[in-house]
Short mmCIF file of C-alpha atoms in Angstrom, two decimals:
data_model
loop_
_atom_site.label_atom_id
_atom_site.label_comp_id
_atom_site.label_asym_id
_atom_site.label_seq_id
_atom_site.Cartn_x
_atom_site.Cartn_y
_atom_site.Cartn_z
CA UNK I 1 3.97 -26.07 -13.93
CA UNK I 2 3.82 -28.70 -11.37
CA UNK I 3 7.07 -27.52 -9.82
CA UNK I 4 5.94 -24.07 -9.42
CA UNK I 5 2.81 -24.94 -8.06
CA UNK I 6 4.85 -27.47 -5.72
CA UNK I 7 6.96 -24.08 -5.02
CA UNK I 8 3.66 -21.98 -4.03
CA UNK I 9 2.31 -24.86 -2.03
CA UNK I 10 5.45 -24.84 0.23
CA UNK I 11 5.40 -21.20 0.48
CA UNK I 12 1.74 -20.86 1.39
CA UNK I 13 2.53 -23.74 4.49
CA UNK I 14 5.23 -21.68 5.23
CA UNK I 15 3.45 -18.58 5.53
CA UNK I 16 0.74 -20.17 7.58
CA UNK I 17 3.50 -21.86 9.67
CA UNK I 18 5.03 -18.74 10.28
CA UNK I 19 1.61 -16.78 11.31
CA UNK I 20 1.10 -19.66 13.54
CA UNK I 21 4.21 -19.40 15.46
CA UNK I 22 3.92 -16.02 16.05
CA UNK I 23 -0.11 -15.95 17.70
CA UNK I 24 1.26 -19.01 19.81
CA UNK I 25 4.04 -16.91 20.47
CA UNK I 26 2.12 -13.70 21.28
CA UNK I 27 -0.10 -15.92 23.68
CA UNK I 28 2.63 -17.55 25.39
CA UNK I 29 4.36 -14.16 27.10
CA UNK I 30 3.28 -11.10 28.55
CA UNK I 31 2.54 -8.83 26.00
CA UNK I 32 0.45 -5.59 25.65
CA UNK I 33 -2.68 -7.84 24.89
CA UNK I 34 -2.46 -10.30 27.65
CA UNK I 35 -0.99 -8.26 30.20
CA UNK I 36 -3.22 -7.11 32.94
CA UNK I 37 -4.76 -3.83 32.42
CA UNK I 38 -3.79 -1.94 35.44
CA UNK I 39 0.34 -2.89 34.56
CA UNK I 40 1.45 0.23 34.58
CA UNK I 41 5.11 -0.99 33.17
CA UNK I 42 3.87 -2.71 30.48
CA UNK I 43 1.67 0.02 28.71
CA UNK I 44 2.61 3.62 27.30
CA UNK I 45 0.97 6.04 30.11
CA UNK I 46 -2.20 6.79 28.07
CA UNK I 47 -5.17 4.75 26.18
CA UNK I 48 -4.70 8.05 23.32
CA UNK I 49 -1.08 7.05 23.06
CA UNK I 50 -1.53 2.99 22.87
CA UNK I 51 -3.42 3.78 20.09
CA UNK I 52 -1.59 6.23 18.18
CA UNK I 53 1.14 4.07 18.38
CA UNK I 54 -0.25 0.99 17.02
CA UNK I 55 -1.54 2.76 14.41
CA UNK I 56 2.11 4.49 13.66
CA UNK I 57 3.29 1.36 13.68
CA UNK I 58 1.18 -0.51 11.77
CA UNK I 59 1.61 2.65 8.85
CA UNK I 60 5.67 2.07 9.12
CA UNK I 61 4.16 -1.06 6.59
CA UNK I 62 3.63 1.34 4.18
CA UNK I 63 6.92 3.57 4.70
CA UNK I 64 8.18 0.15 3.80
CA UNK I 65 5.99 -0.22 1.05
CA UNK I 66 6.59 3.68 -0.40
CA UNK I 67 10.71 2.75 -0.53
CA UNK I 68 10.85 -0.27 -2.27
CA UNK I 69 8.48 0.28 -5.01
CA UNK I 70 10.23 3.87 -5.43
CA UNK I 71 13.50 3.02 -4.79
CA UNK I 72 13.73 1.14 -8.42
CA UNK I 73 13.34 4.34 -10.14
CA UNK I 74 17.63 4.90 -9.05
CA UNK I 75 18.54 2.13 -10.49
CA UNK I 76 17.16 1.19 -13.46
CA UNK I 77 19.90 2.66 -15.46
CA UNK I 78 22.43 0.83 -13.28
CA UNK I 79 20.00 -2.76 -13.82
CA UNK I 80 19.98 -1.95 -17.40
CA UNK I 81 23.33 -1.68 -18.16
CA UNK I 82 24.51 -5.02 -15.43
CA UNK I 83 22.06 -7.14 -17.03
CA UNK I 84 22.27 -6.16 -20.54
CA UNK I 85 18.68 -5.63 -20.33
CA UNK I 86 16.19 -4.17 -23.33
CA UNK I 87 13.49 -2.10 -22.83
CA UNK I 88 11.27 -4.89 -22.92
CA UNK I 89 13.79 -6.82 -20.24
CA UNK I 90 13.94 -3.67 -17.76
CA UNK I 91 10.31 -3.25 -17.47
CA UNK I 92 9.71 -7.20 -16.65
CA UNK I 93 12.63 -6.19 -14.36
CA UNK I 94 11.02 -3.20 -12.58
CA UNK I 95 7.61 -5.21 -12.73
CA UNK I 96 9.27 -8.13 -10.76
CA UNK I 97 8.06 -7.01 -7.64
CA UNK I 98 4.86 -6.30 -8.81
CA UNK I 99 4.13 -10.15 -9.69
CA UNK I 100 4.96 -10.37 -5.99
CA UNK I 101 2.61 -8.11 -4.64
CA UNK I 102 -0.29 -9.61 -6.57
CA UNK I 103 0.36 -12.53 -5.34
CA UNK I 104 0.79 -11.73 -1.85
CA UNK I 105 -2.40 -9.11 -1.54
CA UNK I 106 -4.53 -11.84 -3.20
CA UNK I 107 -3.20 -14.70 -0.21
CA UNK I 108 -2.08 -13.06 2.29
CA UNK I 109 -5.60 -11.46 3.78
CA UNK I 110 -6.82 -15.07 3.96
CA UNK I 111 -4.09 -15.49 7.08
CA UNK I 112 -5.03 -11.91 8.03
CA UNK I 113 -8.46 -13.18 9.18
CA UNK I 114 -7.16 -16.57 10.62
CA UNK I 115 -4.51 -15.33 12.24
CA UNK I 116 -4.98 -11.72 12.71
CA UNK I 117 -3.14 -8.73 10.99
CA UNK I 118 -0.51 -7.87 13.17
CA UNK I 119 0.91 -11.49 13.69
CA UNK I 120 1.02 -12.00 9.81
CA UNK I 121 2.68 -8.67 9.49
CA UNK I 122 5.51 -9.65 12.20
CA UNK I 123 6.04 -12.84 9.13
CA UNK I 124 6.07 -9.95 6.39
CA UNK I 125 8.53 -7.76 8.29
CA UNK I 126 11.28 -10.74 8.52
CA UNK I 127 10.36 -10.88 5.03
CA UNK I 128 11.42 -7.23 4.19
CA UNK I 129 14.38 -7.60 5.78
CA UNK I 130 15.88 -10.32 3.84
CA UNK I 131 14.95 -9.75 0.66
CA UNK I 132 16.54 -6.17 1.13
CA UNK I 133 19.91 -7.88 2.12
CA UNK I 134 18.86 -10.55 -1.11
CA UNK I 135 18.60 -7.71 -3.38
CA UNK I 136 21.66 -6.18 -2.46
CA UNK I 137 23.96 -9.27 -2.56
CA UNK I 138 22.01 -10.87 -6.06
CA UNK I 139 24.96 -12.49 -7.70
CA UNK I 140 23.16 -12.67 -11.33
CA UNK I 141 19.73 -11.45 -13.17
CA UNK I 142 17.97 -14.16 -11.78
CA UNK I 143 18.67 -14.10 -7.98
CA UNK I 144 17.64 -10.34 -8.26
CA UNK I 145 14.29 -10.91 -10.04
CA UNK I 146 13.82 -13.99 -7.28
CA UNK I 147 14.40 -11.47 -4.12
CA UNK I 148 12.25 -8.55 -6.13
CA UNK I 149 9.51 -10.91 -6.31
CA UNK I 150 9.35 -11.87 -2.88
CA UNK I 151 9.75 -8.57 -1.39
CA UNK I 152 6.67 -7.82 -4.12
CA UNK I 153 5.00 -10.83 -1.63
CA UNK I 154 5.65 -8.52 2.03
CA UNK I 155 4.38 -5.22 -0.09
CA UNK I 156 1.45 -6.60 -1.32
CA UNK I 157 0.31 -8.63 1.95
CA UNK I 158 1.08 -5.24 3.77
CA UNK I 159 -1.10 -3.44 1.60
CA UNK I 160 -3.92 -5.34 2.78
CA UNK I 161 -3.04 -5.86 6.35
CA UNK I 162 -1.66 -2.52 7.62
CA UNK I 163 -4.73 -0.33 6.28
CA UNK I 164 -7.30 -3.04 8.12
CA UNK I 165 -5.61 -3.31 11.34
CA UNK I 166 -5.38 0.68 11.37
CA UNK I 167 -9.44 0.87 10.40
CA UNK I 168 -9.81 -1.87 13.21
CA UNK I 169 -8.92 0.60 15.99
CA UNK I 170 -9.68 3.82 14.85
CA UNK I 171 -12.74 5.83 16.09
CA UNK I 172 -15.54 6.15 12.94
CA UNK I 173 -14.96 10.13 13.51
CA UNK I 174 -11.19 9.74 12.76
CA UNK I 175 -10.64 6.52 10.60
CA UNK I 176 -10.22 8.73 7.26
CA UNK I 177 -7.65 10.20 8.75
CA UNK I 178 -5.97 7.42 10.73
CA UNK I 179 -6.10 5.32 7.70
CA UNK I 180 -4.86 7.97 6.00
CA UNK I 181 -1.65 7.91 7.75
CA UNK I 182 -0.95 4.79 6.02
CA UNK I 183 -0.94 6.43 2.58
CA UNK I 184 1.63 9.29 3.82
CA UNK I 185 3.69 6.96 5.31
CA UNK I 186 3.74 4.95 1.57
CA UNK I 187 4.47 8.46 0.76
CA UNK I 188 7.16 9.72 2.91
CA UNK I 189 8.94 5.95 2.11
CA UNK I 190 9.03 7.47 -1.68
CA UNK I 191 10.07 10.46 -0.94
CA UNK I 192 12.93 8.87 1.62
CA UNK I 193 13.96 6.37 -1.23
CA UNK I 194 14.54 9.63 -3.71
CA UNK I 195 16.20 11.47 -1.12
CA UNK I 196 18.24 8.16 -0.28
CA UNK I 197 19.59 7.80 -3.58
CA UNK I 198 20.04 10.85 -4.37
CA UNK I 199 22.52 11.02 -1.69
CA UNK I 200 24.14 7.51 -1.91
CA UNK I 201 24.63 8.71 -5.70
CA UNK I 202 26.71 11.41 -4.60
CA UNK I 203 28.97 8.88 -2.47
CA UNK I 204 30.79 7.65 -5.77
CA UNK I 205 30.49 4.30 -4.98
CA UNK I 206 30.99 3.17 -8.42
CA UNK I 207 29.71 -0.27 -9.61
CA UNK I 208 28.15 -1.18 -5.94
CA UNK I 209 26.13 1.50 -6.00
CA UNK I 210 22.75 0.03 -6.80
CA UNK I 211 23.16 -2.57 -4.12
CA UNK I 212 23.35 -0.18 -1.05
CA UNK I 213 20.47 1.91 -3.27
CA UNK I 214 18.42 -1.73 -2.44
CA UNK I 215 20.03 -2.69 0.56
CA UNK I 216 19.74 0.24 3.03
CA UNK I 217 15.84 -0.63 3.24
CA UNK I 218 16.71 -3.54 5.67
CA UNK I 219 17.38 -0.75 8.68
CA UNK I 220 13.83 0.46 8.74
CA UNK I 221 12.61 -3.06 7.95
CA UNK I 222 14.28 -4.39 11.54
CA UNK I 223 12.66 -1.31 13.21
CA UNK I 224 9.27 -2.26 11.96
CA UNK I 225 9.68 -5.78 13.06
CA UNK I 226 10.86 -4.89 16.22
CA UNK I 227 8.04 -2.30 17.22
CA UNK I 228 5.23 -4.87 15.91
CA UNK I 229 6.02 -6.80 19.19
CA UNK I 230 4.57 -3.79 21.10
CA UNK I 231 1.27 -3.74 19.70
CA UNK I 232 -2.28 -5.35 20.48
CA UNK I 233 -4.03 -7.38 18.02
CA UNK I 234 -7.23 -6.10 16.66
CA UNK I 235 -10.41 -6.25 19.13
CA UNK I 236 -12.36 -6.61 16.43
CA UNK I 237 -10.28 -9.83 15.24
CA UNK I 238 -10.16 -10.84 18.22
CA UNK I 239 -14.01 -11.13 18.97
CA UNK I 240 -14.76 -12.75 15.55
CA UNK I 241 -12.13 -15.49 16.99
CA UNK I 242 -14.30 -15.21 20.42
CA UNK I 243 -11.81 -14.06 23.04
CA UNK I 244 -14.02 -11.61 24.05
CA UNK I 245 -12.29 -11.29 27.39
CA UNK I 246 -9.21 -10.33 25.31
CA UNK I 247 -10.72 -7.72 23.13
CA UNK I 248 -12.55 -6.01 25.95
CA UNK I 249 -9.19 -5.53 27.57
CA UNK I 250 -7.59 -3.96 24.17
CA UNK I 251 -10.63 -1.77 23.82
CA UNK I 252 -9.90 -0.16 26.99
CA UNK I 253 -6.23 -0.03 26.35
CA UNK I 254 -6.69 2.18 23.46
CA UNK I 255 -9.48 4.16 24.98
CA UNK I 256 -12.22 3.57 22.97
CA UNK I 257 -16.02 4.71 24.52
CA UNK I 258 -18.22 2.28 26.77
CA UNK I 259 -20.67 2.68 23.69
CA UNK I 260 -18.67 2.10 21.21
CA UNK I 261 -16.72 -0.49 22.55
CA UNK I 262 -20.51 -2.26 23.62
CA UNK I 263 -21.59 -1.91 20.10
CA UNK I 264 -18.37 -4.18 19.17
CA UNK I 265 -18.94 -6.91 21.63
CA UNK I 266 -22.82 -6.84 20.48
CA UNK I 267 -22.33 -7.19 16.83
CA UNK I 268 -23.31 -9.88 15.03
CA UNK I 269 -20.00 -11.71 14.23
CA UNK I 270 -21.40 -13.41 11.14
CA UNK I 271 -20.25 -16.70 8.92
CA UNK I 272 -16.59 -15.49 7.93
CA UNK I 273 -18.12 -16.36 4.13
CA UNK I 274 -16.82 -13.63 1.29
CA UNK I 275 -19.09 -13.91 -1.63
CA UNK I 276 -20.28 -12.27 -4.77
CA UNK I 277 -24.10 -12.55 -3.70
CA UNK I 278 -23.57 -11.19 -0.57
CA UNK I 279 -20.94 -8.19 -1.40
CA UNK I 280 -21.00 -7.25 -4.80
CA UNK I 281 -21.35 -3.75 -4.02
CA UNK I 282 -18.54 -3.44 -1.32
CA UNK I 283 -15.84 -6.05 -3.66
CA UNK I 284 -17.10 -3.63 -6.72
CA UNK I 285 -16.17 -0.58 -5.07
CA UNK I 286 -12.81 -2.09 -3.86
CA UNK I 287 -11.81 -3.26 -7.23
CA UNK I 288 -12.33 -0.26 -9.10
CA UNK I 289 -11.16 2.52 -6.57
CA UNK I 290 -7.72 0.73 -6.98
CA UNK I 291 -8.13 0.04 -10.94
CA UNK I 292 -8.73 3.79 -10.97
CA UNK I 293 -5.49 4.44 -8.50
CA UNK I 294 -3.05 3.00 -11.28
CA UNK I 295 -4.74 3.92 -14.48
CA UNK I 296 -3.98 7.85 -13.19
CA UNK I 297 0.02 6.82 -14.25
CA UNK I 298 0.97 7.71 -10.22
CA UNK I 299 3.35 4.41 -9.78
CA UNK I 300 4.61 4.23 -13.30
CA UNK I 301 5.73 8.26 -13.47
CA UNK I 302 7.32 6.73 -9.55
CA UNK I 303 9.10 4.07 -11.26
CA UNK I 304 10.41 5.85 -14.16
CA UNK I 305 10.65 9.54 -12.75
CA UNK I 306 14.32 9.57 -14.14
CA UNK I 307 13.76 8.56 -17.46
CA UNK I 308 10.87 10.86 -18.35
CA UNK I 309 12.57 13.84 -17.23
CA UNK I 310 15.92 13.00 -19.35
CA UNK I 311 13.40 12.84 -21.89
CA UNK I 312 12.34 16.17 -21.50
CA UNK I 313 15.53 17.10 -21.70
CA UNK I 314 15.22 20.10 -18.75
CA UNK I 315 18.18 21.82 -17.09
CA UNK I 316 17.02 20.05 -13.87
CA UNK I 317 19.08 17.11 -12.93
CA UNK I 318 16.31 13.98 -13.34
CA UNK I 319 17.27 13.26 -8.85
CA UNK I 320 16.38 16.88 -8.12
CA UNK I 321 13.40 16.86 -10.03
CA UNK I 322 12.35 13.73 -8.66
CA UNK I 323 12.85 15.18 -5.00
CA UNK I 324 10.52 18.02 -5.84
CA UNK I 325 8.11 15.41 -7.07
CA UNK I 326 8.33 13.49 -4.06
CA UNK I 327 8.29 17.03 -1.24
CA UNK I 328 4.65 17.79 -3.09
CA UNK I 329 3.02 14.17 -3.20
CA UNK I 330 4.59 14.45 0.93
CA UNK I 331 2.75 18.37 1.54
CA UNK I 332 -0.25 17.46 0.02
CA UNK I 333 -0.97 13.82 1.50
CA UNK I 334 -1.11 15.70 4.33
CA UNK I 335 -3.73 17.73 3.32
CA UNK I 336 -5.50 14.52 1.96
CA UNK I 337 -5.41 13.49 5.62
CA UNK I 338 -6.76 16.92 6.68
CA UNK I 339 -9.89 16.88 4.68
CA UNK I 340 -10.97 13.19 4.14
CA UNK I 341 -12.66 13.21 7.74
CA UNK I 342 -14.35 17.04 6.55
CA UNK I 343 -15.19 17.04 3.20
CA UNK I 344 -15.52 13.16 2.40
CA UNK I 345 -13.83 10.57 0.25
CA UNK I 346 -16.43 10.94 -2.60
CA UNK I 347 -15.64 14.19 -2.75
CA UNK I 348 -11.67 13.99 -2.81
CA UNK I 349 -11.98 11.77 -5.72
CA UNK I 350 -14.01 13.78 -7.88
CA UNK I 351 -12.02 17.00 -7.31
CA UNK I 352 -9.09 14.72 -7.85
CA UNK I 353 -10.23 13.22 -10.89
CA UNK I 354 -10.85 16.40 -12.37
CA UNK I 355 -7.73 17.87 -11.58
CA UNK I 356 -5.69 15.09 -12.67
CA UNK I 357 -7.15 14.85 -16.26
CA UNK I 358 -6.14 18.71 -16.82
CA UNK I 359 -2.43 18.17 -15.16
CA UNK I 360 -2.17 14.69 -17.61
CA UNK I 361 -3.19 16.19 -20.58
CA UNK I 362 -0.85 19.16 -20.39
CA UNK I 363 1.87 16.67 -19.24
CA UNK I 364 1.46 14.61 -22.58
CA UNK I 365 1.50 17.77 -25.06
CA UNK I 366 4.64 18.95 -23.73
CA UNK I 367 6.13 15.69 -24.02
CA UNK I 368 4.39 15.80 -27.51
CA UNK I 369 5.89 18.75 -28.52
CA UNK I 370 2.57 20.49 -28.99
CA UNK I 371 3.21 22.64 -25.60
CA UNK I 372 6.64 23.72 -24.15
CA UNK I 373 8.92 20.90 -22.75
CA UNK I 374 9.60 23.21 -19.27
CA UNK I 375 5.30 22.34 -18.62
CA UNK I 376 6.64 18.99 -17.74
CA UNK I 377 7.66 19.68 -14.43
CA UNK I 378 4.50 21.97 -13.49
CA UNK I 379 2.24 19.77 -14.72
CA UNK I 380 3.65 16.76 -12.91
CA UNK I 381 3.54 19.08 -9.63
CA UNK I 382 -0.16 20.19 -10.37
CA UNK I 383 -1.14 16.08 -10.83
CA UNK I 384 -0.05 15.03 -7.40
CA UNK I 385 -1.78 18.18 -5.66
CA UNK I 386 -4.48 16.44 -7.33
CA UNK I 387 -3.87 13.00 -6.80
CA UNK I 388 -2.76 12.58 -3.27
CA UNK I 389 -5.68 13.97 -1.14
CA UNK I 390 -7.80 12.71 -3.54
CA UNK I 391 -6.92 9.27 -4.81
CA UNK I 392 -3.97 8.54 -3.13
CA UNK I 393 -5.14 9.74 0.30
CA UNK I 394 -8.53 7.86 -0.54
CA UNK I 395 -7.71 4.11 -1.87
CA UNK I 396 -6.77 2.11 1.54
CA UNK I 397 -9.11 4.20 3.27
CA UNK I 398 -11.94 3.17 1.37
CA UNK I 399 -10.83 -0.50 0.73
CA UNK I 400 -10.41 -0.88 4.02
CA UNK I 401 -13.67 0.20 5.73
CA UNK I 402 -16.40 -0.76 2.91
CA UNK I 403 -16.48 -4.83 4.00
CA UNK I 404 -18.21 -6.07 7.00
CA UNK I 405 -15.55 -7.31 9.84
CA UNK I 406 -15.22 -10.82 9.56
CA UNK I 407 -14.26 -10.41 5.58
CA UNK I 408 -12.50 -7.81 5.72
CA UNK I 409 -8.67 -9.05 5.50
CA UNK I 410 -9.97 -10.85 2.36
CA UNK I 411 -12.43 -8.07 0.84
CA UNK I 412 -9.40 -5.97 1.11
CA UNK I 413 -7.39 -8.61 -0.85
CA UNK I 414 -9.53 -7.74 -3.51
CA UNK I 415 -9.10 -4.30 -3.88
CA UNK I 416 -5.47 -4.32 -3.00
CA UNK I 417 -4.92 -7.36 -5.84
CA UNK I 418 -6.66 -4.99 -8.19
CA UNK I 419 -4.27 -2.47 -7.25
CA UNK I 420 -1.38 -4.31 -7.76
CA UNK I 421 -2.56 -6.28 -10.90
CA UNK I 422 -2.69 -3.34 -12.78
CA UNK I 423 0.54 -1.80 -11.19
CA UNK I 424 2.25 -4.84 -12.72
CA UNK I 425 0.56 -4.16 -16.63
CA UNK I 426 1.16 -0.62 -16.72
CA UNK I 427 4.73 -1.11 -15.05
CA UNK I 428 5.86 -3.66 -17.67
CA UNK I 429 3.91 -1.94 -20.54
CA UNK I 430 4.91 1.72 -19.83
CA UNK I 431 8.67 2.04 -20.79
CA UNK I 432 7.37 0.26 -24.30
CA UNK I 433 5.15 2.67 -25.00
CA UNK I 434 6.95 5.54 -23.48
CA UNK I 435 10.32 3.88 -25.94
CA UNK I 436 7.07 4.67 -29.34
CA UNK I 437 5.73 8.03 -27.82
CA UNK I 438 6.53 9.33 -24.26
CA UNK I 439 3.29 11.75 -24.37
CA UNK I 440 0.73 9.19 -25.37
CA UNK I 441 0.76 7.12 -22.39
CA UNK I 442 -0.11 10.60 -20.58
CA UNK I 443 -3.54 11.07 -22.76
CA UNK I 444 -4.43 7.64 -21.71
CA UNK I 445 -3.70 8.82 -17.84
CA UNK I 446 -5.86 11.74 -18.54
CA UNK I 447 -8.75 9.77 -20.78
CA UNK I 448 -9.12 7.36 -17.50
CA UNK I 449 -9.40 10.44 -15.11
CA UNK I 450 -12.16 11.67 -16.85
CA UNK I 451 -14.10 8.28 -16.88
CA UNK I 452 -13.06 8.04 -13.33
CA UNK I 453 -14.95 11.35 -12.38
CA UNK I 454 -18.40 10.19 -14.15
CA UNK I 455 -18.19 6.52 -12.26
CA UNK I 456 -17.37 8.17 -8.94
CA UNK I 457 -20.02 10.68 -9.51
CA UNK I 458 -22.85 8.01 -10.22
CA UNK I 459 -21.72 5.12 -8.17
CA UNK I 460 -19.76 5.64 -5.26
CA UNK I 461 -21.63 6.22 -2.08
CA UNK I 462 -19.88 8.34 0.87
CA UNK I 463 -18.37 6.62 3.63
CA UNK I 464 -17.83 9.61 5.83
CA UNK I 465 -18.40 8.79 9.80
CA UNK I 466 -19.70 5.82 9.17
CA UNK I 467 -19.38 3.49 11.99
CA UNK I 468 -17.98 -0.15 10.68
CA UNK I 469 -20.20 -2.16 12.32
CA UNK I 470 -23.26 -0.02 9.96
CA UNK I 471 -21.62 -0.23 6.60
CA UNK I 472 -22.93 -3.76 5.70
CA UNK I 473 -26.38 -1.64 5.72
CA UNK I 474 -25.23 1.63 4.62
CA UNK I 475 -23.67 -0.40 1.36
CA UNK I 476 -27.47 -1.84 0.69
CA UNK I 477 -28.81 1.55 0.93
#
């Protein structure tokens, strides 16, 4: 015990270390932030495109994030078999990572607000890349589960980070959407990691294959590295930290209104203190809209796509089926993002929690034998029109705009641990109970929906418009 909490001490230093370097860094040469204003070299031609491309950037986190918590579900067969692992033994294995991103969404928000989002992210994206190359070069069981759980760390840090920076420079009329982004880049990273093995799978690569399935995620990792050196820390960071001068001069660079941007320099900037007292509403609605997030099955039917279908036993091949999954969570993330600026995020969760509980239901009585096995398929399709605008285009959106400013990074933490805390149970526990009866664990899915549509319905206020600097007050209300 004392050496692992020796081990966390020195990581945590390092971390901070790391964050520092890179804001003395970013201070110490001309970038977008400290440049002057009317530099026409040193800024895209617009304030609309400065923006749009920090907040693409800052949503490549999640592309990151999508790949290599989807990209396990090609090679569990291949871990299984070059570990000798059990059933018990693959889902610790799969879970690995999900250790990791508890522990990095729970720590890593605290830097976030001392050091601001984007310089801790530059530290995660190093991180990314060489745990991809780790993963791909383990030499035994425990090197593997070592790099898994450390790339769990840059997932789980940018699960709090990206969506805050992105809800940190988006307009109130188009944060839902913005935000959004986040989630369909998570999504287009799964559907990329399906598509990606799919394809290295038909290479023939024999034994090695699983390690270029792991390792290919280091090219978009350096890309996302590279590209964070081209973007402006948060203005809203950067006044709680009181370099006003600073954040006026990023406001203007991404074009947001004299009022607006007036209302952010006014604003209170507060005592930096999270508490229960204080936000029990805002850390309540965090930790349950991501409870709710993982107790629909979304990230364990991700991890073990493969297996489920080859327990159907369909004429599909398990990759092509798990491409179609991944095309329809893509289409209709979209039209999340579409509607969760027009119809609400209160709303999107109770159609979506309705929805799902049908689609689960019918999912687990196939599996049961009590309805045809060929529903499988359909019914998995019909969930994720129902869970990606509504949950999955909701969760980072709403975790990321319900705390005040200067808590945010760390309120976030909260609902982003949750997330990932549960991830990690229902990850290790699923193949288990899948192994005793693969339709069960879909009733449970569907029993949680249901109780998820009756606490949306009489607790969750709507966040719609709402300008950040008023949700402290629209919370109390």
């Amino acid at each position: 015990m004392k050496n692992l909490k020796r081990v966390f001490s020195r990581a945590e230093t390092a971390c901070i270390g790391l964050a520092a370097i890179g804001e003395v860094f970013d201070t110490g040469i001309m970038t977008p932030t400290t440049r002057p204003p009317h530099t026409s070299a040193a800024t895209p031609s617009s304030p609309h495109t400065v923006l749009i491309a920090s907040v693409a950037t800052a949503a490549l986190a999640g592309l990151l994030f999508g790949f290599d918590t989807a990209v396990i579900a090609g090679v569990t067969g291949a871990l299984k078999a070059k570990f000798a692992l059990s059933e018990a033994w693959l889902g610790f294995t799969v879970s690995s990572a999900l250790w990791g991103t508890l522990i990095g969404a729970m720590f890593v928000g605290t830097l976030g607000d001392r050091y601001g989002s984007r310089n801790v992210l530059r530290m995660l994206a190093f991180l990314y890349i060489i745990t991809a190359l780790g993963c791909a070069l383990a030499w035994d069981w425990y090197s593997f589960i070592g790099f898994r759980f450390i790339i769990g760390i840059a997932i789980g840090g940018s699960s709090v980070l990206a969506p805050a920076y992105i809800a940190e420079l988006a307009p109130p009329a188009q944060r839902g959407k913005m935000v959004g982004g986040f989630q369909f880049a998570v999504i287009l990273g799964i559907l990329l990691a399906y598509v990606s093995n799919a394809v290295i799978g038909a290479l023939d690569l024999g034994d090695s294959e699983w390690r270029w399935k792991l390792g290919i995620v280091a090219l978009p990792s350096l890309v996302f590295f590279a590209l964070l050196f081209r973007i402006p820390n948060s203005p809203r960071w950067l006044l709680t930290k009181g370099r006003d001068a600073e954040a006026r001069d990023v406001l203007a660079t991404i074009g947001m209104s004299p009022d607006v941007a007036k209302a952010e320099l006014d604003a209170p900037k507060g005592d930096g203190r999270l508490s229960w007292t204080r936000h029990r509403k805002p850390i309540t609605l965090a930790f349950l809209v991501a409870m709710f997030n993982q107790f629909s099955g979304i990230n364990a039917f991700l991890y073990y796509l493969n297996d489920i279908f080859k327990a159907s036993g369909g004429s599909l091949s398990p990759d092509l089926q798990a491409v179609m999954i991944g095309v329809a969570n893509m289409v209709f993330t979209l039209l999340g993002m579409l509607l969760i600026d027009r119809i609400g995020r209160r709303t999107l969760l109770l159609w979506g929690s309705a929805g799902m509980t049908a689609a689960l239901t019918v999912g687990g009585l196939a599996l049961l034998g009590v309805l045809p096995s060929w529903l499988l398929l359909p019914s998995l399709i019909v969930f994720i029109m129902f869970f990606a605008p509504g949950s999955g285009a909701v969760i980072w959106v709403y975790i990321s705009e319900v705390f005040p400013q200067n808590v945010r990074a760390r309120g976030s933490s909260i609902g982003s641990s949750s997330h990932w805390g549960w991830n990690a149970v229902i990850a290790q526990a699923f193949p288990i109970a899948a192994a005793w009866s693969a339709g069960v664990p879909f009733l449970v899915f569907a029993a949680m929906m249901a109780v998820q549509f009756v606490t949306v319905l009489l607790y969750f206020p709507e966040t719609k418009g709402v300008a950040l600097e008023d949700m402290d007050a629209h919370m109390a209300r």
